[in-house]
């Protein structure tokens, strides 16, 4: 009967858009051809269309999509409000800086340093050096902008044998296709993930439209394979066989270091695990001509007989290549904590799209009203007849001749324009309220209008709760990313990582609220002098308040190297020259121990004379003669 089907899912917030939801609840195929590709699973069609819809709003192109169902949408005005909301949310989410910390590293270098603390400090130094080389801040900005805008972000890690370090890439979530079974919990880590996208036709190179798919899959450890070719000349991987002997025939060979089990399974000892593991991650990078893909195939069951496999820089064919790791080096970052049993995050723009449409409509109406306000409509009565045309065009300095009793009236549309501007202000405030972005964070409040710092702090309450929830969704993901960096560095046998034990590291985002530095400094000084705050905590608090410090540990060492009065107290309390040297950060050689005075034993010749001389020292010098 053509009744509209109501679909409530993670992307139901866009159902009000006719271009997104037809009577069947599916996106318009002409507006979203990418989502309707034959290889896209049916369950991902609405997700991909929602990504394109959100990207159009951020790029001021929502009107272009709307034209597929509303031809009059071409005059829609878009002034970048969604983009401003995204950038403001992103800036508050990331804070002033991002810092990699490893618990226990701040205690390294002290007199009571333990082996675990020394290892934590070493791993922290290595991770920070890697972050600098790999431009981690830029990668975070790229991925988090996708996550805030679209609801999801993707990191991909891979070991680069040429650079001898882990490489980090950011992928569009529209390329991300995890295989989630009906009985799987969406919060669990998938065991099979595809990264897939279309490649356009290239007539110059004679290339047809293609589909590229990169697959990561956790599976049992199999016998070793090597690069080869099949009968059709395709590059593939073939199993390695052992050499046959008189007593045993040739059989599949296992990889170096692998351990054959009595039950037929193959085990492996990874450098970051204490127990044996029976699984590994396989990488497949293949390409298909779209003309070879018939209906009935989606991204997870493409015909492998028609695939062309890629080859990496080492000449290895990427056809189920064993990565020698028991994890998939890919991290999915949701913008929000997903609902129970769900896998996907929600865009920061999702709940505000209708408000943005209203703002765009008001801007369009204001533009039309401003045209009539700047060039008013005139009504002329009693005009003297002339050869000129009946319609007048008003220009500066124009003289209109009127007959007896004639008059000229103008239509004043400025009140309507003022009302439209007030309506837009109300809509902007409504959008900020829904997004939990107070006016002070959007920069629309005059600082002189803020009555006090306490009032400012209260006004930032909604923003603080928003950023708290967003960072809660990201904390375990960045812990996982830094763990993968350590594991891949060990698997790649990076020289600097030899002997490293994997540590739990975290990525700390900086402060996002404006602070009164003078007030914070006064509080910290009082707390530190009162002995209720350590120097480490004081430095960390100052850093979060916006004080520019390159490295907290270096700052602490420099402060202690000049606190000579505290060093004297330490010397009096411990009597240890070594402890004082460690505190000041310098090498102090202990004072030599004075020799013990050896007195001659009593009864020996000269002993009594020595005693007499000690008792009467003036007898030798004649002190009684004056």
Coordinates of C-alpha atoms in Angstrom, one line a residue:
X1 CA 0.0 0.0 0.0
X2 CA 3.0 2.3 0.0
X3 CA 2.9 2.9 3.8
X4 CA 6.1 4.5 5.1
X5 CA 8.2 2.2 7.2
X6 CA 9.6 3.7 10.4
X7 CA 13.2 2.6 11.0
X8 CA 14.6 3.3 14.5
X9 CA 18.4 2.6 14.6
X10 CA 21.7 4.4 15.2
X11 CA 20.9 6.7 12.2
X12 CA 17.2 7.2 12.8
X13 CA 17.9 10.9 13.6
X14 CA 18.0 11.5 9.8
X15 CA 14.7 9.9 9.0
X16 CA 13.0 13.3 8.7
X17 CA 15.0 14.0 5.5
X18 CA 13.1 12.9 2.5
X19 CA 16.3 12.3 0.6
X20 CA 17.5 10.0 3.3
X21 CA 14.4 7.9 4.1
X22 CA 12.0 6.9 1.4
X23 CA 8.7 5.0 2.2
X24 CA 10.8 1.9 2.8
X25 CA 13.1 3.7 5.1
X26 CA 16.0 3.5 2.7
X27 CA 18.2 6.4 1.3
X28 CA 17.6 7.9 -2.1
X29 CA 19.7 5.8 -4.5
X30 CA 20.5 8.7 -6.8
X31 CA 21.7 10.9 -4.0
X32 CA 23.7 8.1 -2.3
X33 CA 24.9 5.8 -5.1
X34 CA 28.0 4.8 -3.1
X35 CA 25.8 3.3 -0.3
X36 CA 23.7 1.5 -2.9
X37 CA 26.7 -0.3 -4.5
X38 CA 26.2 -4.0 -5.1
X39 CA 29.0 -5.0 -2.7
X40 CA 27.8 -2.9 0.2
X41 CA 26.0 -5.1 2.8
X42 CA 22.3 -4.1 3.3
X43 CA 22.9 -3.4 6.9
X44 CA 25.5 -0.7 6.1
X45 CA 23.6 1.2 3.5
X46 CA 21.9 3.6 5.9
X47 CA 25.2 4.1 7.8
X48 CA 27.2 5.1 4.6
X49 CA 24.4 7.4 3.5
X50 CA 24.3 9.1 7.0
X51 CA 28.1 9.7 6.7
X52 CA 27.7 11.4 3.4
X53 CA 24.7 13.5 4.7
X54 CA 26.8 14.7 7.7
X55 CA 29.8 15.5 5.5
X56 CA 27.5 17.5 3.2
X57 CA 26.3 19.7 6.2
X58 CA 29.9 20.3 7.3
X59 CA 31.0 21.3 3.8
X60 CA 27.9 23.6 3.2
X61 CA 26.6 21.2 0.5
X62 CA 23.4 20.0 2.2
X63 CA 21.3 21.9 -0.4
X64 CA 22.9 19.8 -3.2
X65 CA 21.7 16.6 -1.7
X66 CA 18.2 18.1 -0.9
X67 CA 17.8 19.0 -4.6
X68 CA 17.2 15.3 -5.4
X69 CA 13.8 15.5 -3.7
X70 CA 13.3 19.3 -3.6
X71 CA 14.3 21.1 -6.8
X72 CA 13.8 24.5 -5.1
X73 CA 16.6 23.8 -2.6
X74 CA 19.2 25.4 -4.8
X75 CA 18.6 28.9 -3.2
X76 CA 19.3 27.6 0.3
X77 CA 21.9 29.7 2.2
X78 CA 24.5 27.8 4.3
X79 CA 27.0 29.8 6.3
X80 CA 29.0 27.1 8.1
X81 CA 27.2 26.7 11.4
X82 CA 27.7 22.9 11.4
X83 CA 31.4 23.2 10.7
X84 CA 31.7 25.8 13.6
X85 CA 30.0 23.4 16.0
X86 CA 32.3 20.5 14.9
X87 CA 35.5 22.6 15.3
X88 CA 34.4 23.9 18.7
X89 CA 33.6 20.5 20.0
X90 CA 36.8 19.1 18.6
X91 CA 39.0 21.8 20.2
X92 CA 37.4 21.3 23.6
X93 CA 37.7 17.5 23.3
X94 CA 41.4 17.5 22.5
X95 CA 42.3 20.3 24.9
X96 CA 45.5 22.3 24.7
X97 CA 47.8 19.4 24.3
X98 CA 47.9 15.6 24.3
X99 CA 50.4 13.8 26.5
X100 CA 51.4 10.1 26.7
X101 CA 51.9 9.0 30.3
X102 CA 52.9 5.6 31.7
X103 CA 52.0 5.1 35.4
X104 CA 55.2 4.8 37.5
X105 CA 57.4 6.8 35.1
X106 CA 57.3 9.9 37.3
X107 CA 59.0 8.0 40.1
X108 CA 62.0 7.0 38.0
X109 CA 65.3 8.6 38.8
X110 CA 64.7 8.8 42.6
X111 CA 66.7 7.0 45.2
X112 CA 64.1 4.4 45.8
X113 CA 63.5 3.6 42.1
X114 CA 62.3 0.1 41.3
X115 CA 62.8 -2.0 38.2
X116 CA 59.2 -1.5 37.1
X117 CA 59.4 2.2 37.5
X118 CA 62.6 2.3 35.4
X119 CA 60.8 0.2 32.7
X120 CA 57.8 2.5 32.8
X121 CA 60.0 5.6 32.3
X122 CA 61.8 3.9 29.4
X123 CA 58.6 2.9 27.6
X124 CA 57.2 6.4 28.2
X125 CA 60.3 8.0 26.5
X126 CA 60.1 5.6 23.6
X127 CA 56.4 6.2 23.1
X128 CA 56.8 10.0 23.1
X129 CA 59.7 9.8 20.6
X130 CA 57.5 7.6 18.4
X131 CA 54.6 10.1 18.7
X132 CA 56.9 12.9 17.6
X133 CA 58.3 11.0 14.6
X134 CA 54.9 9.8 13.5
X135 CA 53.2 13.2 13.9
X136 CA 50.7 11.7 16.4
X137 CA 49.0 15.0 17.1
X138 CA 48.1 15.4 13.4
X139 CA 46.8 11.9 13.1
X140 CA 44.7 12.4 16.2
X141 CA 43.2 15.6 14.7
X142 CA 42.4 13.9 11.5
X143 CA 40.7 10.9 13.1
X144 CA 38.9 12.9 15.8
X145 CA 37.5 15.3 13.3
X146 CA 35.9 12.3 11.5
X147 CA 34.7 10.9 14.8
X148 CA 33.0 14.1 15.9
X149 CA 31.5 14.8 12.5
X150 CA 30.5 11.3 11.4
X151 CA 30.3 9.4 14.8
X152 CA 33.3 7.1 14.1
X153 CA 37.0 7.2 13.5
X154 CA 39.5 4.6 12.4
X155 CA 43.2 4.1 13.2
X156 CA 45.3 1.6 11.3
X157 CA 48.8 0.6 12.5
X158 CA 51.4 -1.3 10.5
X159 CA 55.1 -2.0 10.9
X160 CA 57.4 -0.3 8.4
X161 CA 60.6 -2.3 7.9
X162 CA 62.2 0.6 6.1
X163 CA 61.6 3.2 8.7
X164 CA 62.0 0.7 11.6
X165 CA 59.0 2.0 13.4
X166 CA 55.2 1.6 13.6
X167 CA 53.3 3.7 11.1
X168 CA 49.9 5.2 12.0
X169 CA 47.2 6.0 9.4
X170 CA 43.7 7.5 9.7
X171 CA 40.9 6.0 7.6
X172 CA 37.4 7.2 6.7
X173 CA 34.8 5.2 8.7
X174 CA 32.9 4.8 5.4
X175 CA 35.7 2.3 4.4
X176 CA 35.3 0.3 7.6
X177 CA 33.2 -2.9 7.5
X178 CA 33.6 -5.1 10.6
X179 CA 32.0 -8.6 10.4
X180 CA 29.5 -8.6 13.3
X181 CA 27.4 -11.8 13.7
X182 CA 23.8 -11.9 14.9
X183 CA 24.9 -13.4 18.2
X184 CA 28.0 -11.1 18.6
X185 CA 28.1 -8.3 21.1
X186 CA 28.8 -5.1 19.2
X187 CA 31.1 -3.9 22.0
X188 CA 33.4 -6.9 21.5
X189 CA 36.4 -6.6 19.3
X190 CA 35.6 -8.1 15.8
X191 CA 37.7 -11.1 14.6
X192 CA 37.3 -10.1 10.9
X193 CA 37.5 -6.6 9.6
X194 CA 37.4 -5.2 6.0
X195 CA 38.6 -1.9 4.7
X196 CA 37.0 -1.5 1.3
X197 CA 36.4 1.3 -1.2
X198 CA 35.7 1.8 -5.0
X199 CA 38.5 2.8 -7.3
X200 CA 37.5 5.0 -10.3
X201 CA 38.1 4.1 -13.9
X202 CA 41.4 5.2 -15.4
X203 CA 41.3 5.1 -19.2
X204 CA 44.9 6.3 -19.6
X205 CA 46.1 3.3 -17.8
X206 CA 43.5 1.0 -19.2
X207 CA 42.0 0.3 -15.7
X208 CA 38.3 -0.4 -15.3
X209 CA 36.3 0.6 -12.2
X210 CA 37.5 -1.6 -9.3
X211 CA 36.9 -2.5 -5.7
X212 CA 39.8 -2.8 -3.3
X213 CA 39.4 -4.7 -0.1
X214 CA 42.0 -5.0 2.8
X215 CA 41.1 -7.8 5.2
X216 CA 42.4 -8.5 8.7
X217 CA 41.3 -11.7 10.3
X218 CA 42.2 -13.6 13.4
X219 CA 42.5 -17.3 12.8
X220 CA 44.3 -20.4 13.9
X221 CA 48.1 -20.5 13.2
X222 CA 48.5 -22.4 9.9
X223 CA 51.6 -24.0 8.3
X224 CA 54.1 -21.6 6.7
X225 CA 53.5 -20.2 3.2
X226 CA 55.6 -18.4 0.6
X227 CA 54.9 -16.1 -2.4
X228 CA 54.2 -17.8 -5.7
X229 CA 52.0 -17.9 -8.7
X230 CA 49.1 -20.0 -9.7
X231 CA 48.3 -21.6 -13.1
X232 CA 46.6 -18.4 -14.3
X233 CA 49.7 -16.3 -13.5
X234 CA 48.2 -14.6 -10.4
X235 CA 50.5 -13.9 -7.5
X236 CA 49.3 -16.0 -4.6
X237 CA 50.7 -17.7 -1.5
X238 CA 51.4 -21.4 -1.5
X239 CA 52.2 -23.7 1.5
X240 CA 55.8 -24.6 2.1
X241 CA 56.5 -28.4 2.3
X242 CA 59.2 -30.2 4.2
X243 CA 61.7 -32.4 2.3
X244 CA 60.7 -36.0 2.0
X245 CA 62.8 -38.7 3.7
X246 CA 63.0 -42.4 3.5
X247 CA 60.8 -42.7 6.5
X248 CA 58.5 -39.7 6.3
X249 CA 56.8 -38.2 3.3
X250 CA 56.8 -34.5 2.5
X251 CA 54.3 -32.5 4.7
X252 CA 53.4 -28.8 5.3
X253 CA 56.2 -27.0 7.2
X254 CA 55.5 -24.8 10.2
X255 CA 57.0 -21.4 10.6
X256 CA 60.3 -20.7 12.4
X257 CA 59.7 -20.6 16.1
X258 CA 56.3 -22.2 16.0
X259 CA 55.6 -25.1 18.2
X260 CA 53.6 -28.1 16.9
X261 CA 51.0 -29.4 19.4
X262 CA 50.0 -33.0 20.0
X263 CA 46.4 -32.1 19.2
X264 CA 47.3 -30.9 15.7
X265 CA 47.3 -27.2 16.5
X266 CA 50.3 -24.9 16.1
X267 CA 51.3 -22.7 19.1
X268 CA 53.5 -19.6 19.2
X269 CA 55.2 -17.6 21.9
X270 CA 54.7 -13.9 21.4
X271 CA 57.2 -11.6 23.1
X272 CA 54.4 -9.7 24.9
X273 CA 52.6 -12.8 26.3
X274 CA 53.5 -15.2 29.1
X275 CA 51.4 -18.1 27.7
X276 CA 51.4 -19.8 24.3
X277 CA 49.0 -18.5 21.7
X278 CA 47.3 -20.5 19.0
X279 CA 45.9 -17.6 16.9
X280 CA 47.5 -15.0 14.6
X281 CA 46.3 -12.2 12.3
X282 CA 46.2 -12.7 8.6
X283 CA 46.4 -9.8 6.1
X284 CA 44.8 -9.9 2.6
X285 CA 44.9 -7.0 0.1
X286 CA 43.0 -7.7 -3.0
X287 CA 41.3 -5.9 -5.9
X288 CA 38.3 -6.9 -8.1
X289 CA 36.9 -5.4 -11.3
X290 CA 33.4 -4.3 -10.5
X291 CA 32.2 -5.9 -13.7
X292 CA 33.2 -9.3 -12.3
X293 CA 31.0 -8.9 -9.2
X294 CA 27.5 -10.1 -9.7
X295 CA 24.5 -9.7 -7.5
X296 CA 24.5 -11.8 -4.4
X297 CA 28.1 -11.0 -3.3
X298 CA 28.8 -8.4 -0.6
X299 CA 32.1 -7.2 0.8
X300 CA 32.5 -10.3 3.1
X301 CA 32.0 -13.0 0.5
X302 CA 33.6 -11.7 -2.7
X303 CA 34.8 -14.4 -5.2
X304 CA 38.5 -15.0 -4.4
X305 CA 39.0 -16.7 -7.7
X306 CA 38.7 -13.3 -9.5
X307 CA 40.8 -11.4 -7.0
X308 CA 44.2 -9.8 -7.8
X309 CA 46.5 -9.7 -4.7
X310 CA 48.8 -6.9 -3.9
X311 CA 52.5 -7.2 -3.0
X312 CA 54.3 -5.3 -0.2
X313 CA 57.7 -3.6 -0.3
X314 CA 59.4 -6.9 0.7
X315 CA 57.9 -8.8 -2.2
X316 CA 55.5 -10.7 0.0
X317 CA 52.1 -11.5 -1.7
X318 CA 49.3 -10.2 0.6
X319 CA 47.2 -13.3 0.4
X320 CA 46.5 -14.3 4.0
X321 CA 50.0 -13.1 5.0
X322 CA 50.8 -14.0 8.6
X323 CA 51.5 -10.8 10.5
X324 CA 53.0 -12.7 13.5
X325 CA 50.7 -11.0 15.9
X326 CA 47.7 -12.2 17.8
X327 CA 45.6 -9.0 17.4
X328 CA 44.1 -6.9 14.6
X329 CA 46.2 -3.7 14.4
X330 CA 43.1 -1.5 13.8
X331 CA 41.3 0.7 16.4
X332 CA 37.8 1.9 16.0
X333 CA 37.1 5.2 18.0
X334 CA 33.4 5.9 18.6
X335 CA 32.4 9.5 19.2
X336 CA 30.1 8.5 22.0
X337 CA 29.7 5.4 24.3
X338 CA 27.7 3.1 22.1
X339 CA 24.4 1.7 23.3
X340 CA 24.2 -1.8 24.7
X341 CA 25.0 -4.4 22.0
X342 CA 25.8 -1.6 19.6
X343 CA 29.1 -0.9 17.8
X344 CA 28.7 2.6 16.3
X345 CA 29.0 6.0 17.8
X346 CA 26.8 9.0 17.3
X347 CA 27.8 12.3 15.5
X348 CA 27.9 15.5 17.5
X349 CA 25.7 17.0 14.8
X350 CA 23.0 14.3 14.7
X351 CA 20.5 15.8 17.1
X352 CA 20.9 19.3 15.7
X353 CA 20.3 18.7 12.0
X354 CA 16.7 20.0 12.0
X355 CA 17.9 23.1 13.9
X356 CA 20.6 23.7 11.3
X357 CA 17.9 23.4 8.6
X358 CA 15.8 26.0 10.4
X359 CA 18.8 28.3 10.6
X360 CA 19.6 27.8 6.9
X361 CA 16.0 28.6 6.1
X362 CA 16.1 31.8 8.2
X363 CA 19.3 32.9 6.6
X364 CA 17.7 32.4 3.2
X365 CA 14.7 34.4 4.2
X366 CA 16.9 37.1 5.7
X367 CA 18.9 37.4 2.5
X368 CA 15.6 37.9 0.5
X369 CA 14.3 40.4 3.1
X370 CA 17.6 42.4 3.1
X371 CA 17.3 42.8 -0.7
X372 CA 13.9 44.6 -0.4
X373 CA 15.2 46.6 2.6
X374 CA 18.3 47.8 0.7
X375 CA 16.3 48.4 -2.5
X376 CA 12.8 49.3 -1.2
X377 CA 9.6 48.7 -3.2
X378 CA 8.2 52.1 -4.3
X379 CA 4.6 52.9 -5.3
X380 CA 4.3 56.1 -7.4
X381 CA 0.9 57.8 -8.0
X382 CA 0.2 60.8 -10.2
X383 CA 3.4 60.5 -12.3
X384 CA 3.8 62.9 -15.2
X385 CA 3.5 61.1 -18.5
X386 CA 6.7 60.6 -20.4
X387 CA 8.2 58.4 -23.0
X388 CA 10.0 56.4 -20.4
X389 CA 8.8 52.9 -19.4
X390 CA 6.2 52.6 -16.7
X391 CA 8.5 50.8 -14.2
X392 CA 11.1 52.9 -12.5
X393 CA 14.5 51.8 -11.3
X394 CA 15.5 53.7 -8.2
X395 CA 19.1 55.0 -8.3
X396 CA 20.8 57.6 -6.1
X397 CA 20.0 61.2 -7.2
X398 CA 17.0 60.2 -9.3
X399 CA 14.2 62.8 -9.7
X400 CA 10.6 61.6 -10.3
X401 CA 8.2 64.1 -11.7
X402 CA 4.7 63.9 -10.1
X403 CA 1.5 65.5 -11.2
X404 CA -0.9 67.4 -9.1
X405 CA -1.9 65.3 -6.0
X406 CA 0.8 62.7 -6.8
X407 CA 2.7 60.9 -4.1
X408 CA 5.4 58.2 -3.6
X409 CA 5.1 55.4 -1.0
X410 CA 7.7 52.8 0.0
X411 CA 7.3 49.4 1.5
X412 CA 9.4 49.2 4.7
X413 CA 10.5 45.5 5.2
X414 CA 13.2 46.3 7.9
X415 CA 10.9 45.1 10.8
X416 CA 10.5 41.7 9.2
X417 CA 14.3 41.6 8.7
X418 CA 14.9 42.4 12.3
X419 CA 12.4 39.7 13.4
X420 CA 14.2 37.2 11.2
X421 CA 17.5 38.1 12.8
X422 CA 16.0 37.6 16.3
X423 CA 14.6 34.3 15.2
X424 CA 18.0 33.2 14.0
X425 CA 19.6 34.2 17.3
X426 CA 17.0 32.0 19.1
X427 CA 17.7 29.1 16.8
X428 CA 21.5 29.4 17.4
X429 CA 20.9 29.4 21.1
X430 CA 18.7 26.4 20.8
X431 CA 21.3 24.6 18.8
X432 CA 24.0 25.4 21.3
X433 CA 21.8 24.2 24.2
X434 CA 21.1 20.9 22.4
X435 CA 24.8 20.4 21.6
X436 CA 25.8 21.4 25.2
X437 CA 28.1 24.1 23.9
X438 CA 27.6 27.2 26.1
X439 CA 28.0 30.6 24.6
X440 CA 31.3 31.2 26.3
X441 CA 32.8 28.2 24.5
X442 CA 31.5 29.4 21.1
X443 CA 33.1 32.8 21.7
X444 CA 29.8 34.7 21.5
X445 CA 30.0 36.2 25.1
X446 CA 31.9 39.4 25.9
X447 CA 34.4 38.6 28.7
X448 CA 33.5 41.8 30.4
X449 CA 29.9 40.5 30.8
X450 CA 30.9 37.5 32.9
X451 CA 30.3 38.5 36.6
X452 CA 32.9 36.2 38.2
X453 CA 35.0 33.2 37.6
X454 CA 32.6 31.0 39.6
X455 CA 29.7 32.0 37.3
X456 CA 31.9 31.2 34.3
X457 CA 32.7 27.7 35.8
X458 CA 29.0 27.1 36.4
X459 CA 28.1 28.1 32.8
X460 CA 30.7 25.5 31.5
X461 CA 29.0 22.7 33.4
X462 CA 27.2 21.2 30.4
X463 CA 30.3 21.4 28.3
X464 CA 32.3 19.7 31.0
X465 CA 29.8 16.8 31.2
X466 CA 29.8 16.5 27.4
X467 CA 33.6 16.3 27.1
X468 CA 33.7 13.9 30.1
X469 CA 31.5 11.4 28.3
X470 CA 33.3 11.8 25.0
X471 CA 36.7 11.2 26.7
X472 CA 35.2 8.2 28.5
X473 CA 34.4 6.6 25.1
X474 CA 37.9 7.2 23.9
X475 CA 40.0 6.2 26.9
X476 CA 40.1 2.4 26.3
X477 CA 40.6 2.9 22.6
X478 CA 43.8 5.0 23.0
X479 CA 45.0 2.6 25.7
X480 CA 44.6 -0.1 23.1
X481 CA 46.4 1.9 20.4
X482 CA 49.5 2.6 22.6
X483 CA 49.5 -1.1 23.5
X484 CA 49.5 -2.1 19.8
X485 CA 52.4 0.3 19.2
X486 CA 54.5 -1.4 21.8
X487 CA 53.6 -4.9 20.5
X488 CA 54.3 -4.1 16.9
X489 CA 57.6 -2.5 17.9
X490 CA 58.6 -5.8 19.6
X491 CA 57.4 -7.9 16.7
X492 CA 59.4 -5.8 14.3
X493 CA 62.4 -6.1 16.5
X494 CA 63.1 -2.3 16.6
X495 CA 66.6 -1.8 18.1
X496 CA 65.5 0.7 20.8
X497 CA 62.7 -1.6 22.0
X498 CA 64.9 -4.7 22.8
X499 CA 64.1 -6.0 26.2
X500 CA 61.1 -3.9 26.7
X501 CA 58.1 -5.2 28.7
X502 CA 54.7 -3.9 27.4
X503 CA 53.4 -1.3 29.8
X504 CA 49.9 0.2 30.2
X505 CA 50.1 3.7 28.7
X506 CA 47.4 6.3 28.4
X507 CA 46.9 9.4 26.3
X508 CA 45.9 12.3 28.5
X509 CA 44.0 15.2 26.9
X510 CA 44.7 18.7 28.1
X511 CA 42.4 21.2 29.9
X512 CA 39.7 22.8 27.8
X513 CA 38.3 25.4 30.2
X514 CA 39.7 28.9 30.6
X515 CA 41.4 29.2 34.0
X516 CA 42.6 32.0 36.2
X517 CA 46.4 31.2 36.2
X518 CA 47.1 33.5 39.1
X519 CA 44.5 32.0 41.3
X520 CA 45.6 28.4 40.4
X521 CA 49.2 29.3 41.1
X522 CA 48.3 30.7 44.5
X523 CA 46.3 27.6 45.5
X524 CA 49.1 25.3 44.4
X525 CA 51.8 27.2 46.2
X526 CA 49.8 27.2 49.5
X527 CA 49.0 23.4 49.1
X528 CA 52.7 22.6 48.4
X529 CA 54.1 24.7 51.2
X530 CA 51.5 23.1 53.6
X531 CA 52.8 19.6 52.6
X532 CA 49.4 18.4 51.3
X533 CA 50.5 18.3 47.7
X534 CA 53.6 16.7 46.1
X535 CA 55.9 18.6 43.7
X536 CA 54.9 16.1 41.0
X537 CA 51.2 16.8 41.5
X538 CA 51.8 20.6 41.6
X539 CA 53.7 20.5 38.3
X540 CA 51.0 18.4 36.6
X541 CA 48.2 20.7 37.9
X542 CA 50.1 23.8 36.6
X543 CA 50.4 22.1 33.2
X544 CA 46.7 21.4 33.0
X545 CA 46.0 25.0 34.0
X546 CA 47.8 26.2 30.8
X547 CA 51.4 26.8 32.0
X548 CA 53.9 26.1 29.3
X549 CA 56.2 23.2 30.4
X550 CA 57.9 21.0 27.8
X551 CA 58.4 18.0 30.2
X552 CA 57.2 17.6 33.8
X553 CA 60.1 15.4 34.8
X554 CA 62.7 17.8 33.5
X555 CA 60.9 20.7 35.2
X556 CA 60.9 18.8 38.6
X557 CA 64.6 18.0 38.2
X558 CA 65.5 21.6 37.5
X559 CA 63.5 22.9 40.5
X560 CA 65.2 20.4 42.8
X561 CA 68.6 21.2 41.5
X562 CA 68.3 24.7 43.0
X563 CA 66.6 23.9 46.3
X564 CA 69.8 23.9 48.4
X565 CA 68.0 24.6 51.6
X566 CA 65.8 21.5 51.1
X567 CA 69.0 19.5 50.3
X568 CA 70.5 20.6 53.6
X569 CA 67.4 19.4 55.4
X570 CA 67.8 16.1 53.6
X571 CA 71.4 15.8 54.6
X572 CA 70.6 16.4 58.2
X573 CA 67.7 13.9 58.2
X574 CA 69.6 11.1 56.4
X575 CA 73.2 11.8 56.7
X576 CA 73.6 10.5 53.2
X577 CA 75.7 12.4 50.7
X578 CA 74.5 10.1 48.0
X579 CA 70.8 11.0 48.7
X580 CA 71.6 14.7 48.5
X581 CA 73.4 14.2 45.2
X582 CA 70.4 12.3 43.7
X583 CA 68.1 15.1 44.9
X584 CA 70.2 17.9 43.4
X585 CA 70.9 15.8 40.3
X586 CA 74.7 16.1 40.6
X587 CA 77.5 13.8 41.6
X588 CA 78.8 14.5 45.1
X589 CA 81.9 12.6 46.2
X590 CA 81.6 11.8 49.9
X591 CA 84.1 13.5 52.3
X592 CA 87.1 11.3 53.1
X593 CA 86.9 9.6 56.5
X594 CA 89.6 11.2 58.8
X595 CA 92.2 8.7 60.1
X596 CA 91.7 7.4 63.7
X597 CA 94.2 8.9 66.2
X598 CA 96.6 6.3 67.5
X599 CA 97.9 7.1 71.0
X600 CA 101.0 5.2 72.4
X601 CA 100.1 2.6 75.0
X602 CA 100.6 3.5 78.6
X603 CA 103.9 2.4 80.2
X604 CA 106.1 2.8 77.1
X605 CA 109.1 5.3 77.2
X606 CA 108.0 8.8 76.5
X607 CA 104.4 8.2 77.3
X608 CA 104.7 9.9 80.8
X609 CA 106.7 12.8 79.3
X610 CA 103.9 13.3 76.7
X611 CA 101.4 13.4 79.5
X612 CA 103.5 16.0 81.4
X613 CA 103.8 18.1 78.3
X614 CA 100.1 18.0 77.8
X615 CA 99.4 19.0 81.4
X616 CA 102.1 21.8 81.5
X617 CA 102.5 23.2 78.0
X618 CA 104.1 26.4 79.2
X619 CA 107.2 24.7 80.7
X620 CA 108.9 24.2 77.4
X621 CA 108.4 27.7 76.1
X622 CA 109.4 29.4 79.4
X623 CA 106.0 31.0 79.7
X624 CA 106.7 31.9 83.4
X625 CA 109.7 34.2 82.5
X626 CA 108.5 37.7 81.8

